[in-house]
Short mmCIF file of C-alpha atoms and ligand atoms in Angstrom, two decimals:
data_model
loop_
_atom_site.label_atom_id
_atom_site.label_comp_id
_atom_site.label_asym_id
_atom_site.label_seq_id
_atom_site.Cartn_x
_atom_site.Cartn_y
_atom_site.Cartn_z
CA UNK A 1 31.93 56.86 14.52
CA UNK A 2 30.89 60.30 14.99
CA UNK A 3 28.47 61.03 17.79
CA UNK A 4 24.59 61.03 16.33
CA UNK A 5 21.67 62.42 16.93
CA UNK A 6 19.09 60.01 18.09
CA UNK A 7 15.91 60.19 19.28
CA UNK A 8 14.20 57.44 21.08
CA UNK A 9 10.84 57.37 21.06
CA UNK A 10 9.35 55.44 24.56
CA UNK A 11 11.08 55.28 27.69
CA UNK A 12 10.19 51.92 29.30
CA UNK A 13 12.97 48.99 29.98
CA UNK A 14 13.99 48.88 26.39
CA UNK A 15 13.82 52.68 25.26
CA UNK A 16 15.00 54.19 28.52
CA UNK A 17 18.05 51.46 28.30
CA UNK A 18 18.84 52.29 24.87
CA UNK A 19 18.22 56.30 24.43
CA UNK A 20 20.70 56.04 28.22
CA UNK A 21 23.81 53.38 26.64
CA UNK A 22 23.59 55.39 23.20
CA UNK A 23 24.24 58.89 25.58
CA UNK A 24 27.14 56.33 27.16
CA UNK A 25 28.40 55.62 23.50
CA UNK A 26 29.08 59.59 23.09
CA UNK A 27 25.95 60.14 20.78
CA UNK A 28 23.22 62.99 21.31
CA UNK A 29 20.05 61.69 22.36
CA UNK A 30 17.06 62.48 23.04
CA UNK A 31 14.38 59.96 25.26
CA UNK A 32 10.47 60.70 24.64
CA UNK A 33 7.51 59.63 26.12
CA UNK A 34 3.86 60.63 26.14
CA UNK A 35 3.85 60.33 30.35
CA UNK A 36 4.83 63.73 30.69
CA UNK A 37 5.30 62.98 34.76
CA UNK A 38 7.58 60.81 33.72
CA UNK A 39 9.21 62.61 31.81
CA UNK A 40 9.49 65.47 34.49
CA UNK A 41 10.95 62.79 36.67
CA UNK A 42 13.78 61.45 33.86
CA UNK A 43 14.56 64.68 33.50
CA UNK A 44 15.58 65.19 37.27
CA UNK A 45 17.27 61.44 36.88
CA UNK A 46 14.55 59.85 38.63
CA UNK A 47 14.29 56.62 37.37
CA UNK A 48 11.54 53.96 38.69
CA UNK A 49 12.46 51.07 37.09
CA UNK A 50 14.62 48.60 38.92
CA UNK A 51 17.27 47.81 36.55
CA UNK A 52 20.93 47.62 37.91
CA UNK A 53 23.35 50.67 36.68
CA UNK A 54 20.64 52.21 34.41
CA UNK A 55 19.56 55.44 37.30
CA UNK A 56 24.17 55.96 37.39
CA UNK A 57 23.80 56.25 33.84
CA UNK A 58 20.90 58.45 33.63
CA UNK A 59 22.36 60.45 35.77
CA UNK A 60 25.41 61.30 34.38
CA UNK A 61 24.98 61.10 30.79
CA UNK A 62 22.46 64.26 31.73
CA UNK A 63 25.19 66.21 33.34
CA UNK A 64 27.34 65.63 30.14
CA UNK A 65 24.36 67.07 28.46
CA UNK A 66 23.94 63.86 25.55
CA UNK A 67 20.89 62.82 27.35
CA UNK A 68 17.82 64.65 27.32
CA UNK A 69 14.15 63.90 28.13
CA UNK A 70 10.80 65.03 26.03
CA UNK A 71 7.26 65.47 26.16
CA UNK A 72 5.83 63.75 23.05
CA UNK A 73 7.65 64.34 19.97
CA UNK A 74 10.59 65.91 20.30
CA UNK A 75 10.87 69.69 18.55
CA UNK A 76 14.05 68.74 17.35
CA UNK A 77 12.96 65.72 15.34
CA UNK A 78 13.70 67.33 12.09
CA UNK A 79 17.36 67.60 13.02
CA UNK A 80 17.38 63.92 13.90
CA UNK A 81 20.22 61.53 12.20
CA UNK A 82 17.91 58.43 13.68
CA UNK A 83 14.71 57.59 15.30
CA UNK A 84 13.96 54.71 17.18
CA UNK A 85 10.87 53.07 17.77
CA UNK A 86 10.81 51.59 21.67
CA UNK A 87 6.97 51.63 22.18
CA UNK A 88 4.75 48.54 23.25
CA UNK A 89 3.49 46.01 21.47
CA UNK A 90 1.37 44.23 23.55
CA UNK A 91 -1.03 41.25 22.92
CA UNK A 92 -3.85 42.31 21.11
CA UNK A 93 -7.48 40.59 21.06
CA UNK A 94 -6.71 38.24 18.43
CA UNK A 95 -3.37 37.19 20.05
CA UNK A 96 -1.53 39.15 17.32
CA UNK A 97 1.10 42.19 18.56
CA UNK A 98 -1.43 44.97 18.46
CA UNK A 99 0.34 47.71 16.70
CA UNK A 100 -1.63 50.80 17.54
CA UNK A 101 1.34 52.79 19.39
CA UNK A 102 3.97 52.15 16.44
CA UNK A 103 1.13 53.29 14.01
CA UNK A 104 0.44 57.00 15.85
CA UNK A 105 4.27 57.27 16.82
CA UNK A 106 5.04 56.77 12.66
CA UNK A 107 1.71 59.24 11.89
CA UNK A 108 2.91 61.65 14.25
CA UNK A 109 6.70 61.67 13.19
CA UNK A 110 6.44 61.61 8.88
CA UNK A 111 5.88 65.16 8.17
CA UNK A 112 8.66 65.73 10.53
CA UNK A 113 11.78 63.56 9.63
CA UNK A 114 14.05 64.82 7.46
CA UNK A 115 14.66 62.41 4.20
CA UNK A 116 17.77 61.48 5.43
CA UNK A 117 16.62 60.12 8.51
CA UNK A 118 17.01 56.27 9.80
CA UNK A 119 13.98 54.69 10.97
CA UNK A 120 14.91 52.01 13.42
CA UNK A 121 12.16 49.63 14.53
CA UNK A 122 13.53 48.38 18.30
CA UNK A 123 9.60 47.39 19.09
CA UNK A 124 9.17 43.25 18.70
CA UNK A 125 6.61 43.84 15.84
CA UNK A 126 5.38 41.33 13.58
CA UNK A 127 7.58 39.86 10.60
CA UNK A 128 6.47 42.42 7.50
CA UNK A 129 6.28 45.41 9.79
CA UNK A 130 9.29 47.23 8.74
CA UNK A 131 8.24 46.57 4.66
CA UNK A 132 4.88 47.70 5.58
CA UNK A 133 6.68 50.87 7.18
CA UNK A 134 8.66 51.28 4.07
CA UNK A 135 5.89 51.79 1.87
CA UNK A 136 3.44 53.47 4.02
CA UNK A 137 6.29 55.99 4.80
CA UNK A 138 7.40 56.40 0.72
CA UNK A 139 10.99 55.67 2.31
CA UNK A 140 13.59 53.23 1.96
CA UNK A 141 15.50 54.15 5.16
CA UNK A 142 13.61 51.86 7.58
CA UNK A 143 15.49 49.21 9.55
CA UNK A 144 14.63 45.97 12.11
CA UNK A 145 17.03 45.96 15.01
CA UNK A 146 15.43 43.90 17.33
CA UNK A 147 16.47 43.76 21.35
CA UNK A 148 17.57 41.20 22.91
CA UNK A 149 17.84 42.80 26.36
CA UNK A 150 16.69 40.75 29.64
CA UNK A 151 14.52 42.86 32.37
CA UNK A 152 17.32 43.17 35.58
CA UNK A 153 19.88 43.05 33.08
CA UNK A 154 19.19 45.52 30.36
CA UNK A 155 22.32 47.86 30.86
CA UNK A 156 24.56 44.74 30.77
CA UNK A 157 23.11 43.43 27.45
CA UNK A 158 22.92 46.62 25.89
CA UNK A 159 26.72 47.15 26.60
CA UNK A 160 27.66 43.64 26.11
CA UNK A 161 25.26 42.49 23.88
CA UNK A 162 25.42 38.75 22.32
CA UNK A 163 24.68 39.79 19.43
CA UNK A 164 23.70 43.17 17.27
CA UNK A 165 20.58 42.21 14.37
CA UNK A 166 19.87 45.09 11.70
CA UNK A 167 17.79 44.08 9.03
CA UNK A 168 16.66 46.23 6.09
CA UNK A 169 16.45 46.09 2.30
CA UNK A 170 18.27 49.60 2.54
CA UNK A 171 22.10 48.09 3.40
CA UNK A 172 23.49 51.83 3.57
CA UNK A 173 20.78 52.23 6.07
CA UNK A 174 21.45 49.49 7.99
CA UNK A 175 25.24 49.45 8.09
CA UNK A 176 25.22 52.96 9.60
CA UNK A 177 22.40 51.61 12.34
CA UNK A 178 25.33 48.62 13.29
CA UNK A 179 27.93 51.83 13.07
CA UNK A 180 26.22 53.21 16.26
CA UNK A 181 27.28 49.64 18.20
CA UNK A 182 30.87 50.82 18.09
CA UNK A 183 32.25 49.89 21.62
CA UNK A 184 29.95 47.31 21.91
CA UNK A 185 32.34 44.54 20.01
CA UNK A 186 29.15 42.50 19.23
CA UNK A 187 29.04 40.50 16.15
CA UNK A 188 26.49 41.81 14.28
CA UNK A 189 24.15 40.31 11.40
CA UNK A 190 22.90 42.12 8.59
CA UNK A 191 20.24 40.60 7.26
CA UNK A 192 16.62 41.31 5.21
CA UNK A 193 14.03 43.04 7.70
CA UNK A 194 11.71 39.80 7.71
CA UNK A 195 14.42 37.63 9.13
CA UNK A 196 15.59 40.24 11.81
CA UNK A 197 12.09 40.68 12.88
CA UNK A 198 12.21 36.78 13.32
CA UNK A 199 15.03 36.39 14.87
CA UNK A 200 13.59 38.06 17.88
CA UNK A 201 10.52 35.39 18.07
CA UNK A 202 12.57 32.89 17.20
CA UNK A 203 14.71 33.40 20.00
CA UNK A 204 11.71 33.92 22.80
CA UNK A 205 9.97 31.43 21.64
CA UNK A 206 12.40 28.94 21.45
CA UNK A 207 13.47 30.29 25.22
CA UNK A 208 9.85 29.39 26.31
CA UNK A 209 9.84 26.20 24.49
CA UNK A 210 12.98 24.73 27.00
CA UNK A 211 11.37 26.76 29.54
CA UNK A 212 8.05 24.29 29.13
CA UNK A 213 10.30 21.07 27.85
CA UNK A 214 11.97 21.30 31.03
CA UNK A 215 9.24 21.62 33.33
CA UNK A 216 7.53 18.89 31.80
CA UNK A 217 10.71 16.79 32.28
CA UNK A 218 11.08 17.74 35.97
CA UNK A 219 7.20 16.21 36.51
CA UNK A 220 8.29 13.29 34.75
CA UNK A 221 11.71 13.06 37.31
CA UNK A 222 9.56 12.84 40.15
CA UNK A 223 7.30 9.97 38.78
CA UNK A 224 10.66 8.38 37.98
CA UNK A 225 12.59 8.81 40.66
CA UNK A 226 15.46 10.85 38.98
CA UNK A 227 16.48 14.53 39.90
CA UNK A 228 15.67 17.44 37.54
CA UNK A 229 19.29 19.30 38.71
CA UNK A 230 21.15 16.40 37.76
CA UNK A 231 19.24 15.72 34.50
CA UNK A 232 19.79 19.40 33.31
CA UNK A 233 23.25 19.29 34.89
CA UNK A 234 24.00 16.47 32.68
CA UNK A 235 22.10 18.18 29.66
CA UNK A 236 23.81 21.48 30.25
CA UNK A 237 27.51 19.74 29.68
CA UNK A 238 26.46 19.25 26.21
CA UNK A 239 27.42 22.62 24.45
CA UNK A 240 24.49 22.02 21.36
CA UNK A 241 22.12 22.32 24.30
CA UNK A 242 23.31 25.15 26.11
CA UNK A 243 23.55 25.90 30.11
CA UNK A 244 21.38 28.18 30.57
CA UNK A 245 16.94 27.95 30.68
CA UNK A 246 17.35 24.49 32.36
CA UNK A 247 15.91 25.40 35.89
CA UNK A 248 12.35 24.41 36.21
CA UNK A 249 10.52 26.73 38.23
CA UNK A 250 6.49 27.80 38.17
CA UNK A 251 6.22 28.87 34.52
CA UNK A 252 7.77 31.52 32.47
CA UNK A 253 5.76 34.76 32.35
CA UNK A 254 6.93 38.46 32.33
CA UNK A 255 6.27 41.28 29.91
CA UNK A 256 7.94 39.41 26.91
CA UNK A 257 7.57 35.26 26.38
CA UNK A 258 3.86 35.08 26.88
CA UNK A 259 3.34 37.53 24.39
CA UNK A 260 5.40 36.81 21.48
CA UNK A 261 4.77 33.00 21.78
CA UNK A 262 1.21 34.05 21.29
CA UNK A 263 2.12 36.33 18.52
CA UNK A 264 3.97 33.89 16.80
CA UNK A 265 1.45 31.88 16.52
CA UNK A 266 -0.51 34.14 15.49
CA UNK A 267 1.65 34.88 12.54
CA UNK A 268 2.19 30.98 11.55
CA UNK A 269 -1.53 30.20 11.53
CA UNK A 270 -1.99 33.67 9.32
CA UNK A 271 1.22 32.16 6.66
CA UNK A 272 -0.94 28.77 7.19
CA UNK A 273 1.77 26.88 8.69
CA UNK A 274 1.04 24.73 11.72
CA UNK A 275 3.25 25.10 14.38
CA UNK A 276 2.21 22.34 17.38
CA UNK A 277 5.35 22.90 18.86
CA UNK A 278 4.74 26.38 20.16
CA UNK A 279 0.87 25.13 21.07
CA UNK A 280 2.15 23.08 23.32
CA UNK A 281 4.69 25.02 24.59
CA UNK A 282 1.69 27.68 25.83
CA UNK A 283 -0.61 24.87 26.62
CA UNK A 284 2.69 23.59 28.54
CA UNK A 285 2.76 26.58 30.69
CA UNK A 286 -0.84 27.42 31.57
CA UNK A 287 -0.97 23.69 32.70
CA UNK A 288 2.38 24.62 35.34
CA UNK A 289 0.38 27.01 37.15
CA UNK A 290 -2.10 24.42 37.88
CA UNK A 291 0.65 21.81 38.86
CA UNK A 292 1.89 24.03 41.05
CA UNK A 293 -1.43 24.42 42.52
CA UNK A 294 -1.95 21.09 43.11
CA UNK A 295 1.09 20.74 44.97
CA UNK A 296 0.35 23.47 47.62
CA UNK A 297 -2.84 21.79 47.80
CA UNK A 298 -1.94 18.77 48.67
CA UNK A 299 1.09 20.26 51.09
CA UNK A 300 -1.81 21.90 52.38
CA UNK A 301 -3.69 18.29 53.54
CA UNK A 302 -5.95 18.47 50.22
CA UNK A 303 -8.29 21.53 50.28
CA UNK A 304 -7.27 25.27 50.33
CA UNK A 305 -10.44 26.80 51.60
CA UNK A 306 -9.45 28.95 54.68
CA UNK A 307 -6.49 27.86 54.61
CA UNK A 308 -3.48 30.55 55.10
CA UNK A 309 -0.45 30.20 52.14
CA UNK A 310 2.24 32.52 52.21
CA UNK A 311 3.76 33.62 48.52
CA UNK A 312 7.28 34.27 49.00
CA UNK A 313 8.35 36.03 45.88
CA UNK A 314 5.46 38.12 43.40
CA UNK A 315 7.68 39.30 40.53
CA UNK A 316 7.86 37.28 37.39
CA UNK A 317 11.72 36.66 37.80
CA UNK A 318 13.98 37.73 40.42
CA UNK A 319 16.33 40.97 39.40
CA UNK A 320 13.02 42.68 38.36
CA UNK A 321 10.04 44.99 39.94
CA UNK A 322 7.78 43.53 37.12
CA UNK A 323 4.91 41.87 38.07
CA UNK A 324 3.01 41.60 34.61
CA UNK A 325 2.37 37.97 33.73
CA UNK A 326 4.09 36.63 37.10
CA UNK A 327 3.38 32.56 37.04
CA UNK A 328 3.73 33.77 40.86
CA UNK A 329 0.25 35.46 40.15
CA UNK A 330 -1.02 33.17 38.18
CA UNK A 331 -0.58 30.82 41.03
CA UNK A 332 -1.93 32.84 43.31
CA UNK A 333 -5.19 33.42 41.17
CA UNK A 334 -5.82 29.53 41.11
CA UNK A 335 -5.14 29.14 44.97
CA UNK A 336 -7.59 32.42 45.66
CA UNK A 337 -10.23 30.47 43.47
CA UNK A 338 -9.92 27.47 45.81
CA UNK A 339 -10.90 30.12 49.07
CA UNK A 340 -7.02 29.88 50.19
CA UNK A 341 -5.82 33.35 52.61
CA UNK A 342 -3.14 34.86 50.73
CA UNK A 343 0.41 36.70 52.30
CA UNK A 344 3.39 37.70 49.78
CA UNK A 345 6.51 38.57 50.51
CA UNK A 346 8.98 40.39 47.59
CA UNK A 347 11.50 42.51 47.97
CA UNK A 348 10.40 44.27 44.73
CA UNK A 349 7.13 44.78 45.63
CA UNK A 350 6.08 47.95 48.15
CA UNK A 351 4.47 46.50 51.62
CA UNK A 352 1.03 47.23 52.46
CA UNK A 353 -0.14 46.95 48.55
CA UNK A 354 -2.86 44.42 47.31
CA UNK A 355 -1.62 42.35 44.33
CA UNK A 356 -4.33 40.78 43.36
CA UNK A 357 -5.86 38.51 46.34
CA UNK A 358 -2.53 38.80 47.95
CA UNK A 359 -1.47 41.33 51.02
CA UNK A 360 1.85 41.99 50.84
CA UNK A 361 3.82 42.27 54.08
CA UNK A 362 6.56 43.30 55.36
CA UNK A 363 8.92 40.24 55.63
CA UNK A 364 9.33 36.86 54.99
CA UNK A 365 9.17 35.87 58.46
CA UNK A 366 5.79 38.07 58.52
CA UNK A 367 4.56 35.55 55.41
CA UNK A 368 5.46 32.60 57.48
CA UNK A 369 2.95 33.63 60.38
CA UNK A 370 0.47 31.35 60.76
CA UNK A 371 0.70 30.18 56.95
CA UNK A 372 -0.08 26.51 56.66
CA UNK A 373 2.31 26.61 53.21
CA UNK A 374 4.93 28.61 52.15
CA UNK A 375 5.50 28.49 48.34
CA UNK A 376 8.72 30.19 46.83
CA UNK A 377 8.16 31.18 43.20
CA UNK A 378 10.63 33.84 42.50
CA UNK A 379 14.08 32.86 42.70
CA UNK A 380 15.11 35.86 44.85
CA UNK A 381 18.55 34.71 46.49
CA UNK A 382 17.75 35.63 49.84
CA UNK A 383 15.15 33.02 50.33
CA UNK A 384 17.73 30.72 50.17
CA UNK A 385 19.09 32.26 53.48
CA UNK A 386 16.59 32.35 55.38
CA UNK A 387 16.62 31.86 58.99
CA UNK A 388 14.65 28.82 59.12
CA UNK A 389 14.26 28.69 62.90
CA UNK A 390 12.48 31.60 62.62
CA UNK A 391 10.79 30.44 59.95
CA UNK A 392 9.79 27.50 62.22
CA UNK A 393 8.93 29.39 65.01
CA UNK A 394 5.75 31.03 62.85
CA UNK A 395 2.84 29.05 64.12
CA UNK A 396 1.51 26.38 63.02
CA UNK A 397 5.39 25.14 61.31
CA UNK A 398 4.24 25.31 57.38
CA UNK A 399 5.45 23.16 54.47
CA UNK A 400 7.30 24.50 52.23
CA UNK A 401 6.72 24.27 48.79
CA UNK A 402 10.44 25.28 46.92
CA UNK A 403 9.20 25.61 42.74
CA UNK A 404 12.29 27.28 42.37
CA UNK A 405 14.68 24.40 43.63
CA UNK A 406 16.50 27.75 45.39
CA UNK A 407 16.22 26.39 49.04
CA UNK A 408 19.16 24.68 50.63
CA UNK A 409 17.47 21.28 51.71
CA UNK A 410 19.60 20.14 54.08
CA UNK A 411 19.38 23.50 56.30
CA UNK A 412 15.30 23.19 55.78
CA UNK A 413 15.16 20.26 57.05
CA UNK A 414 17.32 20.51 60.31
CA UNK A 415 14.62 23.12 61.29
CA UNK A 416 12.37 20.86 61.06
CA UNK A 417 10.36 21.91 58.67
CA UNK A 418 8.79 19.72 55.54
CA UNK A 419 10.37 20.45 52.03
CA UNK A 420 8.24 19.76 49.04
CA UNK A 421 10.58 20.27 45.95
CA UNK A 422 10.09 20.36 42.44
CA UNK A 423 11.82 17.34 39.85
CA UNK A 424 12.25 14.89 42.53
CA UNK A 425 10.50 12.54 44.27
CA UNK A 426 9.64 13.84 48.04
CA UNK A 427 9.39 10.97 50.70
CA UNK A 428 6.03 12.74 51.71
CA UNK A 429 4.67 13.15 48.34
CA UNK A 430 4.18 9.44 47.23
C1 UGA B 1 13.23 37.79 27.61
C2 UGA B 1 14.47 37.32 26.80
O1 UGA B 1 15.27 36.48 27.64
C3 UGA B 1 15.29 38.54 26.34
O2 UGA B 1 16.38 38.10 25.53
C4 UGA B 1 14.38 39.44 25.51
O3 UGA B 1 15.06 40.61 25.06
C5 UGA B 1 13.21 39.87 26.36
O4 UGA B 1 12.48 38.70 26.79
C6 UGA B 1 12.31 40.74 25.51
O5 UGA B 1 11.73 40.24 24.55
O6 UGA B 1 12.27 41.98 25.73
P1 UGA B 1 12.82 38.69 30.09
O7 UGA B 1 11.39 38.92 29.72
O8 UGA B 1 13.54 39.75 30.84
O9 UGA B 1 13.71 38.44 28.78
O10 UGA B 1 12.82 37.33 30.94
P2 UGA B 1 13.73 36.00 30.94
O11 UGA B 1 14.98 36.24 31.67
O12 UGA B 1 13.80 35.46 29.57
O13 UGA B 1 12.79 35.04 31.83
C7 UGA B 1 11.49 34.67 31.34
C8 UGA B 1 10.81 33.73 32.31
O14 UGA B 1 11.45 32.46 32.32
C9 UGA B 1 10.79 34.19 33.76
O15 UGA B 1 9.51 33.96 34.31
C10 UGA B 1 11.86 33.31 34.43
O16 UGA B 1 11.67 33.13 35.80
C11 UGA B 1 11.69 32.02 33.66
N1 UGA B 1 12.88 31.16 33.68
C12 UGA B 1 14.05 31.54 33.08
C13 UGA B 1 12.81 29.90 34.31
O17 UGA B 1 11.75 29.52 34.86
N2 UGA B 1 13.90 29.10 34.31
C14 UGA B 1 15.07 29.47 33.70
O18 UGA B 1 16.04 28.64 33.72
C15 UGA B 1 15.14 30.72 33.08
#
C-alpha cells in the first residue's frame, strides 16, 4: 500500500505505539496530544514511557521525517487520509467508559476532516460508539479497530499482532483501515462495528475472568493439599484452555482489566442481560487483595500494627512503569489500614517517592531492613535472584510472602529464611 497520512490523536501507550509502528510501516504520521510538554519532549524523542523498542523507534522514524509530534489538533488535519482516536476512556462514575475526551476530540476535528477521511476509533469505547459517531458526524466513514496491545509489550504486538479487528458498516472504509496492516501478516477480521467494539471486552474480560478462576483455584490447592503450578501445568497442556493467564498472583489490576470488566457490566445491565459471571469475577478480585492481606498478617504473627513489611515490587505487572490499579497497592492500602510500616522496592518506580503509604527505597536489600515480612507482588525477574544471605542478614530475618510463585524455594530456604507461597499448602501455614 501506498504510504498514508495519519494522524493520531493521543500519545499515551496505545497512541504513541501506533502513530510510532505506522511511521515504521512507511506511512506519514502525525502524533497529537493536548500536553504540549509532552509534546515538546516527543518531539526531541524523549519518550517517558517504559515500553521496550518504542524510544529506537521514535527516534528514528523522526529523522526519516514520517513521524511528527503536535500541539492539539494538528493544522494539517484537513490533508489527513485517516484519523485515529487513541484518547482515554476511563471509568466513569457510573462504572460506564466515560466518553468525554472522544466527544471534544470528534467536536474539535468535524469542521476539519475532509469527506474523504477515515475515522478510526482505537479508544476501548462502549459497543454503539462508532454508530453513534456515524450519525452524529453525518458520515459513513467511521471504523472500530480495537487494540489489543499489552503495556511492556506494545511495540511487539503492534508489529506482530495476533490479530487485526476493523469493524464498520462502511466495508470500503474498513478494508483500506486493514490495508494499513501490510507487513504486519496478521489475520484480520472484518466485521460490523458492534462486534469489533466487543471483541475488545470480550477478550479483557474473559482475561480477568481466568485471572480470578485461577486464583480462586490456587486458595482451594492449599486447603487441598495440591499445587497451583502443577494444576495449571496440567490445564495449560490442554490447547482449548490455553497456556497462558494461569499464574496466580495478587490480583489483576493495571490501566485496562479493571476498567472494562466494570464497563462491561455496565453495558449488560443497560441491554438487561445479567451477567454473574463477570460479578464475580470483580467481586473475585477485590476479595484477593484481602487474601493476600491476611496472609502477611498472619506471616506477620497476627496483627500488623507497627509492624515493618517490605513491598518488593509496586507496578501492576512487571515489564511496566504503571502503577494505576496495582493489586501491589491495593495491598498495600489494606496493610496501611491495619497500622503496618511500609518499604517498596521496584525497579520501575524512582527512589525517594511516596506511593501511597509506601517509601520507596533504594534496593531490595534496603526493603529487607528490619522488615518483619517481605511480600513480592510484581513478578519482576530479579527477585527471583536475589541474594538471600543478604536478604537474611537484614535484621530481624523476615518471612517471605512469594504471591507471585517467582521465588526459587529451594535457594530461600537454605538461607534460612521462611517461605509462605501461594497455591500450596506451607508446613507453617496449617
Ligand atoms: C491487557 C490485555 O492483555 C491487552 O491485550 C489489552 O490490549 C490491554 O489490556 C488493553 O486493553 O489496553 P495489560 O493491561 O497490559 O493488557 O495487562 P495484562 O498483561 O493483561 O495483565 C493484567 C493483569 O493480570 C496484571 O496485573 C498481571 O500481573 C495479571 N496477570 C497476568 C496475572 O496475575 N497472572 C497471569 O498469568 C497473567
Amino acid at each position: 500500500m501506498a504510504a498514508q497520512r495519519i494522524a493520531v490523536i493521543g500519545t499515551g501507550y496505545v497512541g504513541l505505539t501506533t502513530a510510532a509502528c505506522f511511521a515504521r510501516l512507511g506511512h506519514n504520521v502525525v502524533g497529537a496530544d493536548v500536553d504540549e510538554a509532552k509534546v515538546a519532549a516527543l518531539s526531541r524523542a524523549e519518550v517517558s514511557l517504559h515500553e521496550p523498542a518504542l524510544a529506537e523507534i521514535v527516534a528514528e522514524e523522526l529523522r526519516s521525517g514520517r513521524l511528527r509530534f503536535a500541539h492539539g489538533l494538528p493544522g494539517t488535519l484537513s490533508e489527513v487520509d485517516f484519523v485515529f482516536l487513541a484518547v482515554p476512556t476511563p471509568t466513569g462514575n457510573d462504572g460506564a467508559a466515560d466518553l468525554t475526551a472522544v466527544s471534544t476530540v470528534l467536536a474539535q476535528l468535524r469542521e476539519q476532516i475532509s469527506p474523504r477521511c477515515v475515522v478510526v476509533v482505537k479508544s476501548t469505547v462502549p459497543v454503539g460508539t462508532v454508530d453513534r459517531i456515524v450519525a452524529s458526524l453525518g458520515r459513513t466513514t467511521v471504523v472500530a479497530n480495537p487494540e489489543f496491545l499489552r503495556e511492556g509489550h506494545a511495540v511487539e504486538d503492534f508489529l506482530h499482532p495476533q490479530r487485526v479487528v476493523v469493524g464498520s458498516a462502511d466495508k470500503h472504509a474498513a478494508r483500506k483501515v486493514a490495508r494499513l496492516y501490510a507487513g504486519t501478516d496478521a489475520p484480520v477480521l472484518m466485521t460490523s462495528s458492534a462486534s469489533a467494539e466487543l471483541v475488545k471486552y470480550a477478550s479483557n474480560c474473559f482475561l480477568a475472568m481466568k485471572l480470578s478462576y485461577v486464583n480462586t483455584l490456587a486458595e482451594l490447592c492449599e486447603e487441598l493439599g495440591a499445587d497451583i503450578s502443577d494444576v495449571a501445568e496440567g490445564m495449560r497442556l490442554d490447547q482449548r484452555v490455553g497456556s497462558s493467564f494461569l499464574t496466580p498472583g495478587p490480583g489483576w489490576g493495571g490501566s485496562c482489566l479493571p476498567k472494562d470488566t466494570k464497563a462491561l457490566l455496565s453495558t449488560s445491565a443497560a441491554a438487561e442481560v445479567d451477567f454473574p459471571l463477570l460479578d464475580a469475577t470483580i467481586a473475585t478480585n477485590a476479595r484477593q487483595a484481602h487474601r493476600v492481606t491476611d496472609k502477611i498478617r498472619k506471616a506477620a504473627g497476627g496483627a500488623l500494627s507497627g509492624v515493618h513489611v517490605g513491598l518488593l515490587g509496586l507496578t501492576f505487572k512487571a515489564g511496566t512503569d504503571d502503577i494505576r490499579d496495582s493489586p501491589a497497592l491495593a495491598v498495600a492500602e489494606l496493610l496501611a489500614a491495619e497500622g503496618a510500616l511500609l518499604t517498596g522496592y521496584d525497579p520501575c518506580v524512582p527512589t525517594g517517592r511516596q506511593v501511597g503509604a509506601v517509601r520507596v527505597v533504594a534496593s531490595p536489600y534496603a526493603v529487607a531492613e528490619g522488615a518483619s515480612v517481605l511480600a513480592v507482588l510484581t513478578e519482576w525477574p530479579e527477585f527471583a535472584e536475589l541474594d538471600w544471605s543478604r536478604v537474611t542478614s537484614a535484621a530481624p530475618h523476615p518471612v517471605i510472602v512469594d504471591t507471585r510463585g517467582l521465588l526459587p524455594a529451594s535457594k530461600v530456604a537454605e538461607a534460612g529464611l521462611t517461605l509462605v507461597s501461594v497455591g500450596r499448602r506451607d508446613r507453617r501455614e496449617k
